[in-house]
Coordinates of C-alpha atoms and ligand atoms in Angstrom, one line a residue:
X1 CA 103.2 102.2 60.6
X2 CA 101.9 103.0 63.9
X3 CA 102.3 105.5 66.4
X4 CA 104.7 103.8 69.0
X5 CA 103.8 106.0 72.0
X6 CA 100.5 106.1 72.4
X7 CA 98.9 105.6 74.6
X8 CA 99.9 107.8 76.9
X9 CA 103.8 106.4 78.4
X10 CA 105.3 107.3 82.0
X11 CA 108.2 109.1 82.8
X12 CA 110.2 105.5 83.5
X13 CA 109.7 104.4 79.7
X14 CA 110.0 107.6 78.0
X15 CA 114.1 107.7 77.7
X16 CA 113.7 104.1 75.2
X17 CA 111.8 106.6 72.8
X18 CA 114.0 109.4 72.8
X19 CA 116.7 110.3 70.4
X20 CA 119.3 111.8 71.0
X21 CA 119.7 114.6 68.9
X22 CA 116.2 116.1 70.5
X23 CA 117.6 119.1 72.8
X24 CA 119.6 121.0 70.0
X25 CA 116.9 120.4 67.1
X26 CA 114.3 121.5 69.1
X27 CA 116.3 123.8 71.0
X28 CA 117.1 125.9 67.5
X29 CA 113.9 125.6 65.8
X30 CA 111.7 126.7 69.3
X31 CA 114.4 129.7 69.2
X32 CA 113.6 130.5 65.8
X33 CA 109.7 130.8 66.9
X34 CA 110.4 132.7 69.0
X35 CA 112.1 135.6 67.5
X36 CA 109.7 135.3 64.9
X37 CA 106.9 135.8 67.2
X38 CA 108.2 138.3 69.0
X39 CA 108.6 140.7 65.8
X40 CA 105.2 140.2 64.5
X41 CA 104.0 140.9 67.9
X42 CA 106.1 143.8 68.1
X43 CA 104.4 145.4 65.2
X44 CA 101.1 145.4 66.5
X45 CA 100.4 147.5 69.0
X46 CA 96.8 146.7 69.9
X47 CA 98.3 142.9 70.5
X48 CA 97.2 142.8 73.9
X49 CA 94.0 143.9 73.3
X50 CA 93.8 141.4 70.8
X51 CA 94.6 138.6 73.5
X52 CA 91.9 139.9 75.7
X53 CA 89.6 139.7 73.0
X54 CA 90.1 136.2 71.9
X55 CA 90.1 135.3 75.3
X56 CA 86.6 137.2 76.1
X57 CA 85.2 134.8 72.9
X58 CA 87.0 131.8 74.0
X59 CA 85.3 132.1 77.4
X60 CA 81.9 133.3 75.8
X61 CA 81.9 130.4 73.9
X62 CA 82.7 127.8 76.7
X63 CA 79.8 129.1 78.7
X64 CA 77.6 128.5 75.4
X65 CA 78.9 125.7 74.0
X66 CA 75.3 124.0 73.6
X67 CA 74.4 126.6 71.7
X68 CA 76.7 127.3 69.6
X69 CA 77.1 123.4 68.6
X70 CA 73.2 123.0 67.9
X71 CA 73.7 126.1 65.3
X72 CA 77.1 124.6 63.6
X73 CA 74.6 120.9 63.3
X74 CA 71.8 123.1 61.7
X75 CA 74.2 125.1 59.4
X76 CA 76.2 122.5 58.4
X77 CA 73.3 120.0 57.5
X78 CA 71.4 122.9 55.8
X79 CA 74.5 123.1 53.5
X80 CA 74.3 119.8 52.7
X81 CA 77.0 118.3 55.3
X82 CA 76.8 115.4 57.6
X83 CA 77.1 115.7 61.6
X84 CA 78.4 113.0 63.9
X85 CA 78.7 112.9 67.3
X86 CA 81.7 111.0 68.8
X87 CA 81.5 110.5 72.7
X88 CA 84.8 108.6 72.9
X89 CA 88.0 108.6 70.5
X90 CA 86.5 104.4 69.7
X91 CA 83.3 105.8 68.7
X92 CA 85.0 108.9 66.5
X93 CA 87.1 105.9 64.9
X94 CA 83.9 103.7 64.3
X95 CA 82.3 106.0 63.0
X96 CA 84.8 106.9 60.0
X97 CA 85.6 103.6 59.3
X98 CA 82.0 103.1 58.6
X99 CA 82.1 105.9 56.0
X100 CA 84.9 104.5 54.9
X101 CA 83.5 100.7 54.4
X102 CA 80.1 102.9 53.0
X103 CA 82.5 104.1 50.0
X104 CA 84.9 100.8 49.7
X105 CA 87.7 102.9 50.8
X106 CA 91.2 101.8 50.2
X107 CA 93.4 105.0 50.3
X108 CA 92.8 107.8 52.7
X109 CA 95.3 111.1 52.5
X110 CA 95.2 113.1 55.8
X111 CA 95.9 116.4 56.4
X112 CA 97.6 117.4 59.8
X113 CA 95.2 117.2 62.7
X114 CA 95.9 116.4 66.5
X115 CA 92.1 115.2 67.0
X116 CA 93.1 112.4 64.6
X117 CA 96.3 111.8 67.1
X118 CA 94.0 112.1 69.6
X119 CA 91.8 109.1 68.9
X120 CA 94.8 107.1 67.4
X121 CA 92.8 107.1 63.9
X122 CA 95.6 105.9 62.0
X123 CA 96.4 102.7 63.8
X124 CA 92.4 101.8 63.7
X125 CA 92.3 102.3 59.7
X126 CA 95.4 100.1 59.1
X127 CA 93.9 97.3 61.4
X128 CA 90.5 97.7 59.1
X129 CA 93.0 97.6 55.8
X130 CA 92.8 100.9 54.8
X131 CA 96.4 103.0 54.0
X132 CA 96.1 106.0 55.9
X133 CA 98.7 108.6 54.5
X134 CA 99.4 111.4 56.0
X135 CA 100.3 114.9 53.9
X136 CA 101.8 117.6 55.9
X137 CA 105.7 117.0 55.4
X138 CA 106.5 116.4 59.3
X139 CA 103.7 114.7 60.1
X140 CA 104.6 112.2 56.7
X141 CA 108.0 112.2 57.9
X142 CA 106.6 110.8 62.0
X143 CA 105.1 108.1 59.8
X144 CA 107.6 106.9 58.3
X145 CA 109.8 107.1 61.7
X146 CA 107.0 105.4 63.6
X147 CA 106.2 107.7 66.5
X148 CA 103.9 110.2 67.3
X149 CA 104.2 114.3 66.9
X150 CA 106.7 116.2 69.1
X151 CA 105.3 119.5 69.1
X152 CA 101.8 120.7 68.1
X153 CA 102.9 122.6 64.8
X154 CA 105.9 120.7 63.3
X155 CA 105.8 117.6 64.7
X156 CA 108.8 116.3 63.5
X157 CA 111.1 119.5 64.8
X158 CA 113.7 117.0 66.6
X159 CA 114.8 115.6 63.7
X160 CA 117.6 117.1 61.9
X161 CA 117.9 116.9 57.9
X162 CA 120.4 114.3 58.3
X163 CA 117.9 111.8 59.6
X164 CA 115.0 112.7 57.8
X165 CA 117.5 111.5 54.8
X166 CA 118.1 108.6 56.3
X167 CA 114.4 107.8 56.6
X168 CA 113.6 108.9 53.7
X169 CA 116.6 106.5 51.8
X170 CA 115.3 103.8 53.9
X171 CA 111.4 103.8 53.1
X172 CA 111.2 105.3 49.6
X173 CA 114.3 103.0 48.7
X174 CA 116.2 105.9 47.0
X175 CA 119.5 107.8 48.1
X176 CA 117.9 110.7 50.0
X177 CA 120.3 113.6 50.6
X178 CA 120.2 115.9 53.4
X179 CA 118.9 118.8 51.5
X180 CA 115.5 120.3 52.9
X181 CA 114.6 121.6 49.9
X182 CA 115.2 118.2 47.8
X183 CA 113.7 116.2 50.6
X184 CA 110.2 118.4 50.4
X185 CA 110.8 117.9 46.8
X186 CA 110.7 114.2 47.3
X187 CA 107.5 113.9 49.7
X188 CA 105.7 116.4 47.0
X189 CA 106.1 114.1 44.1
X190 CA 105.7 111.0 46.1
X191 CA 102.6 112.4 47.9
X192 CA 100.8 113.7 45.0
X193 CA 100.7 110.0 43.7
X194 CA 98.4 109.5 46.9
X195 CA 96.5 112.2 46.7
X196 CA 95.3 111.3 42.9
X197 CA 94.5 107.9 44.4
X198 CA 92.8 108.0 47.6
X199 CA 89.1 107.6 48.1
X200 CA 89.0 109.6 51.3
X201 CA 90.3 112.5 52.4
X202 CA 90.6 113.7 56.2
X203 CA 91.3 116.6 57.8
X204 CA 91.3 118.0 61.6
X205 CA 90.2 121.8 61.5
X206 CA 91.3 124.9 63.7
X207 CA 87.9 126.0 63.9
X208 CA 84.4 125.5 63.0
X209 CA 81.9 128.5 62.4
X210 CA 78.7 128.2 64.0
X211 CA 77.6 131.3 62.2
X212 CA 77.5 129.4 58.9
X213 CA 78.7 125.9 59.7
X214 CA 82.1 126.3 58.2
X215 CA 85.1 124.5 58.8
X216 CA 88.5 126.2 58.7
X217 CA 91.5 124.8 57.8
X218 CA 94.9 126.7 58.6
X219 CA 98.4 125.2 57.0
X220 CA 101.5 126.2 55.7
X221 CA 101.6 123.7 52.9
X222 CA 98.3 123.4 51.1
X223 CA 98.1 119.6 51.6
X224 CA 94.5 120.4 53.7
X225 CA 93.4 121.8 50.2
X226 CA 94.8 118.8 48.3
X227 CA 92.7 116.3 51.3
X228 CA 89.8 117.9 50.8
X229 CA 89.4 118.2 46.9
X230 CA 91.1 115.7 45.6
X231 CA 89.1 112.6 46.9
X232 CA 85.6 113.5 46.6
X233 CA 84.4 112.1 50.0
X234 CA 85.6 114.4 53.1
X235 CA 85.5 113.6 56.6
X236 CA 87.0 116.0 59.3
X237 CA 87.5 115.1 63.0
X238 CA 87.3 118.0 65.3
X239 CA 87.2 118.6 68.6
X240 CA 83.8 120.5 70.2
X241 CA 85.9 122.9 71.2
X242 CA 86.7 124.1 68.0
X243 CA 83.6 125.8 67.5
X244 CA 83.5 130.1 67.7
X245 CA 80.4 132.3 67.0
X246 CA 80.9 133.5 63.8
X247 CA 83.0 135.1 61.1
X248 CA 84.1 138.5 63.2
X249 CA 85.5 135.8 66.0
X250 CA 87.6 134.2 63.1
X251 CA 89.2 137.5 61.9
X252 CA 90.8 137.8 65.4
X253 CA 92.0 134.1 65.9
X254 CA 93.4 133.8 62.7
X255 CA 95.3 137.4 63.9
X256 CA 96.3 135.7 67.1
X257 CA 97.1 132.4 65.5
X258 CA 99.6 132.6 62.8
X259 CA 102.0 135.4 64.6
X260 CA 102.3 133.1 68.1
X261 CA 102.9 129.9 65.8
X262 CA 105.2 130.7 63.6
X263 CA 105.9 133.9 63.7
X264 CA 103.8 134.9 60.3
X265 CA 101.1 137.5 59.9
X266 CA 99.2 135.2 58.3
X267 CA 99.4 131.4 57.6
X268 CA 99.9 130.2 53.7
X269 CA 96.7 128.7 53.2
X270 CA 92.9 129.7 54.9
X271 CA 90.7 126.9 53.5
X272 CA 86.6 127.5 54.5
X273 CA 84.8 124.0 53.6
X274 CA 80.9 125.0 54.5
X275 CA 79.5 121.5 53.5
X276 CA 79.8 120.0 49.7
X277 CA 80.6 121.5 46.7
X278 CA 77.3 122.3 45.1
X279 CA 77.9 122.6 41.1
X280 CA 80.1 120.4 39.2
X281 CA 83.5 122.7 38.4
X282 CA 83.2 124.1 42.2
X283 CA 86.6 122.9 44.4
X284 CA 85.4 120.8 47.1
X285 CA 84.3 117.2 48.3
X286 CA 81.3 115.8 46.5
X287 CA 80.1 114.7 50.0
X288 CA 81.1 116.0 53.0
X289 CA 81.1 114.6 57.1
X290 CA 82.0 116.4 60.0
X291 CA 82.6 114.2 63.6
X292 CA 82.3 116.4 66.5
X293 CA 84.6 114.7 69.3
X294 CA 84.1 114.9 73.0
X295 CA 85.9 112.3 74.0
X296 CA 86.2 114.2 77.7
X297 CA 85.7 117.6 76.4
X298 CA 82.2 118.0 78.6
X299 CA 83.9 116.3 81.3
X300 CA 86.6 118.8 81.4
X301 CA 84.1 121.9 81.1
X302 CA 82.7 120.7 84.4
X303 CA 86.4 121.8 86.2
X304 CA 85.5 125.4 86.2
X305 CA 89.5 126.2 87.0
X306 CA 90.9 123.5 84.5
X307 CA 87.9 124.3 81.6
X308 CA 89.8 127.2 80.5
X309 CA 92.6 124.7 78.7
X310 CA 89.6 124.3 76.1
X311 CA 90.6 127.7 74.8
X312 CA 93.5 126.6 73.5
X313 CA 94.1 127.3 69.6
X314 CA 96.8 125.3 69.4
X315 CA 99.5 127.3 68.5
X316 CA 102.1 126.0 70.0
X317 CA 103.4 128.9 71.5
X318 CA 103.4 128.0 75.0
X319 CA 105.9 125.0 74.4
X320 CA 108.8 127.1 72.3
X321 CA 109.2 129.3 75.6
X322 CA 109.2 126.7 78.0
X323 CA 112.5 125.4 79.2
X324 CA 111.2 122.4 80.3
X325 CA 109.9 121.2 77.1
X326 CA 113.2 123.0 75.2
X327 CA 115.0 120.3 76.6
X328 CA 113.4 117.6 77.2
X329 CA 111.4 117.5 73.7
X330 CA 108.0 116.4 72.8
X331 CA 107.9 112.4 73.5
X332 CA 108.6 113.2 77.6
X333 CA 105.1 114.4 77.8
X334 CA 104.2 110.6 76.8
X335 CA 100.9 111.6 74.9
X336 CA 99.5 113.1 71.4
X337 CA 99.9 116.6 73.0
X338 CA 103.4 118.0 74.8
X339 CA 104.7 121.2 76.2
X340 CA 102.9 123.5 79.1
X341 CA 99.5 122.7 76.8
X342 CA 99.9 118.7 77.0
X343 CA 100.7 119.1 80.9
X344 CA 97.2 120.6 81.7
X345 CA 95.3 118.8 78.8
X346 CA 96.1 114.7 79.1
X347 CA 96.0 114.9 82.9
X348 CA 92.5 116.3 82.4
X349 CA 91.6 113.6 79.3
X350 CA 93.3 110.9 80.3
X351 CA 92.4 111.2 83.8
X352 CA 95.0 112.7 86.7
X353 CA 95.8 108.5 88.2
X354 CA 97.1 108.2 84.5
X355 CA 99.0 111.2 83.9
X356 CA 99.8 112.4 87.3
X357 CA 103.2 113.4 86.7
X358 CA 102.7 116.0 84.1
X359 CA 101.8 119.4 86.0
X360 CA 104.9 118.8 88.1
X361 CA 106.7 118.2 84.7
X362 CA 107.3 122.3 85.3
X363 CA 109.2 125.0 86.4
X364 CA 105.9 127.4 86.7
X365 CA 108.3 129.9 85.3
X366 CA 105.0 131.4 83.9
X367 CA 107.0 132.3 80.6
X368 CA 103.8 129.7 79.1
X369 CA 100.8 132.5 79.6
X370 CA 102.7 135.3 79.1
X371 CA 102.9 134.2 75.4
X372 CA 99.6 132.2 75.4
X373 CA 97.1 134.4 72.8
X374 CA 94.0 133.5 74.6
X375 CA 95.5 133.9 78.1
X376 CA 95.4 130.6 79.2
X377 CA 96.5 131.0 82.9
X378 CA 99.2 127.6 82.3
X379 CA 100.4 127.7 85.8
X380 CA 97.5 128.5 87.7
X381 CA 95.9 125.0 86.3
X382 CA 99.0 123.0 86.5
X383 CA 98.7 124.1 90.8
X384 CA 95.3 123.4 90.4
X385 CA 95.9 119.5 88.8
X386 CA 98.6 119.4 91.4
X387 CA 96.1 120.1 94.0
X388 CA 94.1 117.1 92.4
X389 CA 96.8 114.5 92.2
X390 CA 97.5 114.9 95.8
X391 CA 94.2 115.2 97.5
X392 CA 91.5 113.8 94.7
X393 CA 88.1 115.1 93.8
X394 CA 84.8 114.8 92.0
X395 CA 86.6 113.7 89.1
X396 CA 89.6 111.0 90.4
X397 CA 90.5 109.9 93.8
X398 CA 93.8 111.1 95.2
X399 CA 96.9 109.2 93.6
X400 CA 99.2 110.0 96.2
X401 CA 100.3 107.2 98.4
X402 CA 99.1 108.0 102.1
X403 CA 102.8 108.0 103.8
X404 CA 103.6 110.9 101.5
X405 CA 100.0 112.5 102.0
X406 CA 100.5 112.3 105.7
X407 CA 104.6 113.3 105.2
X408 CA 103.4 117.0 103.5
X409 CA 100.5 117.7 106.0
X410 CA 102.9 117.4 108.9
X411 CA 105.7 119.6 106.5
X412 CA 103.0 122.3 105.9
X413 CA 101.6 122.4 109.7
X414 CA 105.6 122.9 110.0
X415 CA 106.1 125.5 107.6
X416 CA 102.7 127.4 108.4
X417 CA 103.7 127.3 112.5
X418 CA 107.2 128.6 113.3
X419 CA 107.4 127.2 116.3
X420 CA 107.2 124.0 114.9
X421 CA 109.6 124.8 112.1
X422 CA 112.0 126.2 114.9
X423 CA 112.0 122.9 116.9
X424 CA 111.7 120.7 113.8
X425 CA 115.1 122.6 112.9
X426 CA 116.3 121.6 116.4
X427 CA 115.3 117.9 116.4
X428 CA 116.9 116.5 113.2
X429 CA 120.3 116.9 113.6
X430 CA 119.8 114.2 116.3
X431 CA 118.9 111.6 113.7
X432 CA 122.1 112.0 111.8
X433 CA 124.3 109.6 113.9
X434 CA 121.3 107.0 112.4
X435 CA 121.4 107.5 108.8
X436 CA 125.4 109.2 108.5
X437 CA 127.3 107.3 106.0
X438 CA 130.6 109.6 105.4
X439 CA 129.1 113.2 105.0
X440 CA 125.7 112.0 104.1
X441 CA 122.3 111.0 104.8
X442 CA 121.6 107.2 103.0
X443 CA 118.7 104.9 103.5
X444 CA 116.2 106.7 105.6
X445 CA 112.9 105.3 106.0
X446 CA 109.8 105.2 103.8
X447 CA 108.7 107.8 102.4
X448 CA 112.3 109.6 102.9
X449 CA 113.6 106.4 101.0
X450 CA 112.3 107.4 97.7
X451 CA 114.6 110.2 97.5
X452 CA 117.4 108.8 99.4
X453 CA 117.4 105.8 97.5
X454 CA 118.2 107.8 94.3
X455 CA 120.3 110.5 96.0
X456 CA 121.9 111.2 99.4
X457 CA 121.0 114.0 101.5
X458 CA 123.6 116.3 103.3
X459 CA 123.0 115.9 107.3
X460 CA 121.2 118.4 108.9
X461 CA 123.6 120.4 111.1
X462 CA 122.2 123.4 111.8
X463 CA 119.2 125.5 111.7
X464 CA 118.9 127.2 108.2
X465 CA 119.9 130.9 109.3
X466 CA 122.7 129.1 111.1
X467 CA 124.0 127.8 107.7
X468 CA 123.0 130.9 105.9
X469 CA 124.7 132.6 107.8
X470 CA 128.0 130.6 107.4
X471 CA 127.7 130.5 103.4
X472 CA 127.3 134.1 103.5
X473 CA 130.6 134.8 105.3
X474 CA 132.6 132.7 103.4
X475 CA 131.3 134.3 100.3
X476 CA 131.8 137.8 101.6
X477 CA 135.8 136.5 102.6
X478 CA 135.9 135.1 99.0
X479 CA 135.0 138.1 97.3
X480 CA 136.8 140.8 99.0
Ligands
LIG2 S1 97.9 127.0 75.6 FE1 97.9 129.0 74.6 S2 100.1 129.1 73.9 FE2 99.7 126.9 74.3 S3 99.1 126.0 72.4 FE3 97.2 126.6 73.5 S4 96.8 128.7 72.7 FE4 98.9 128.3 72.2

């Protein structure tokens, strides 16, 4: 079963993945979010503070990052815990397949974790003949349809009951019904077979204490708890910038965390795994490896506009306001992460020439960081990775093609000098005998083609105040 759309897929391929039931599934479970957020939110009143806080730590900790990553290695091997380092998502996947072939793995169960998405782990266990199964419902439910997550915390939220049924009555070979409750009842008895089985478990982790070298597992299910006790070998995948201070830093994430996901005060199940379990009768792997990924991470902390998406808790806040993502879904973003978060991460990861068209994939509304619990300033980087598609830097040559490069420096010398604007204005109503087919403007040149070829323009006629000026009486007429 592997993840169809990764890696990351342009705008031009992404309407073959999408179905189309997306915009009113995700439409009403982004809605419920919402609401839900906004009335645990509502009975705090110190929330902003808290923001500002988690913020302050999340910027503390980028500046230290070294630091604190050389105390979670100590902490973490002092309790007994193996450290890897993972420059690359191949290197990540190397390494736990060679755990893996260490301990004649078969069977791995996998709790819910974008780092795994991230470094396409499943796909590289199933070419090295391992069954990689994941636990958490919607993420089982992906696998089985074959594609990749569609929002950061339920990853299957455009499906609708009626074809989870159907996937469920055409993979488990039974007659599924469209009943949440009887399809969660299905996945728990068919996944606790797996979890009794598997040699491996693996996890992602929303954080990783530094203090203590403590990995913290956040779900709504318990299916981290059943990874990470069941098999006795553990290995978690997480992303260097997971890593906070200490314990007080935790007590305000975990705050910030569960009321802008999903609207709870506090998420079902808090799991701490600081390295194996010591005494026999203890919960807890027998052995236990932690992978710390880069995988562009250092890169990205070089940008110091566009470092500030490592904040991110991924809460997925940020995409159930924004009414881009509300309606185009998850799989337009065309990688592991979507919504305002995915649109300043994979251009940043992957590289701006590869995903160049996702910080104009938005409206800069700003409804993203004024719901963000770490204060992400969304907009601000998406202007900032504009800036970078169109005129390169340090990190990627410019991607734009030079006609259009050339086309906006003469538009912005026109709309930064007015009299150059004015006699622009004046000028291009000469050009419509040359292009007027009917009451529109067809086939003009390159790079006025790419639009025209896809749409006609309306002639220019007059001057814009001119026009304005015409609209408004007619509307003033209409309406008296
Ligand atoms: S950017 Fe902010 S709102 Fe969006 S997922 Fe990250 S922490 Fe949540």
């Amino acid at each position: 079963m592997s993840h169809d759309i990764h890696p990351y897929i342009g705008f031009e391929e992404y309407s073959e993945h999408v179905p189309q039931s997306i915009p009113l599934a995700v439409q009403q479970a982004t809605t419920r979010f919402v609401g839900g957020r906004a009335a645990r939110v509502a009975e705090l009143p110190q929330w902003e503070q808290l923001r500002q806080i988690g913020s302050d730590i999340r910027q503390h900790t980028l500046e230290n990052m070294d630091v604190h990553l050389t105390r979670l290695e100590e902490k973490v091997e002092q309790a007994g815990g193996h450290v890897h380092w993972a420059k690359t998502a191949e290197e990540a996947c190397r390494i736990v397949l060679q755990i893996a072939k260490d301990h004649n793995v078969r069977t791995a169960v996998k709790s819910k974790s974008m780092a795994t998405e991230e470094i396409e782990l499943n796909g590289a266990l199933e070419a090295a003949g391992i069954r990689a199964i994941e636990t958490d419902l919607g993420e089982y439910i992906i696998q089985l349809a074959g594609t990749g997550p569609s929002h950061i915390i339920v990853p299957a939220v455009h499906l609708t009951k009626e074809e989870i049924a159907a996937l469920f009555s055409q993979h488990l070979g039974i007659d599924a019904p469209a009943d949440p409750i009887e399809l969660a009842r299905i996945a728990r008895e068919t996944l606790r077979a797996e979890f009794l089985n598997a040699e491996m478990g693996i996890s992602g982790g929303n954080f990783l204490i530094a203090e203590t070298g403590t990995l913290v597992i956040v779900t709504n299910e318990g299916n981290g708890r059943m990874c990470s006790t069941m098999p006795d070998l553990h290995v978690a995948v997480v992303g260097i910038d997971k890593v906070i201070p200490d314990w007080e830093s935790l007590t305000v994430f975990l705050k910030l965390l569960a009321r802008s996901a999903t609207g709870q005060k506090l998420s079902t199940y808090t799991q701490f795994i600081t390295g194996p379990r010591r005494a026999e009768g203890e919960f807890g792997p027998k052995e236990f490896h932690l992978v710390l990924l880069d995988n562009g991470r250092s890169n990205i902390l070089r940008d110091p506009v566009g470092r500030d998406v490592l904040k991110c808790i991924r809460c997925g806040a940020c995409a159930n306001v924004c009414p881009v993502y509300k309606n185009v879904g998850g799989f337009a973003y065309g990688s592991f992460i979507s919504g305002p978060i995915g649109a300043i991460l994979s251009p940043q990861m992957l590289g701006t020439p590869t995903a160049r068209e996702l910080p104009y994939a938005s409206t800069l509304c700003g409804a993203c960081a004024d719901v963000c619990p770490v204060k992400i300033p969304i907009p601000t980087i998406l202007r900032h990775l504009r800036r970078r598609v169109a005129q390169g830097d340090e990190f990627a040559a410019s991607t734009m093609p030079i006609p259009i490069r050339v086309t906006a420096m003469f538009a912005s010398i026109a709309l930064a000098w007015n009299w150059v604007y004015r006699l622009g204005a004046r000028l291009l109503p000469i050009i419509n005998p040359f292009f007027r087919k009917n009451d529109w403007l067809s086939g003009l040149p390159y790079p006025l083609n790419r639009w025209t070829k896809v749409r006609p323009l309306p002639p220019f006629t007059a001057t814009f105040r001119k026009w304005w000026n015409v609209r408004s009486a007619k509307w003033k007429d209409s309406t008296r």
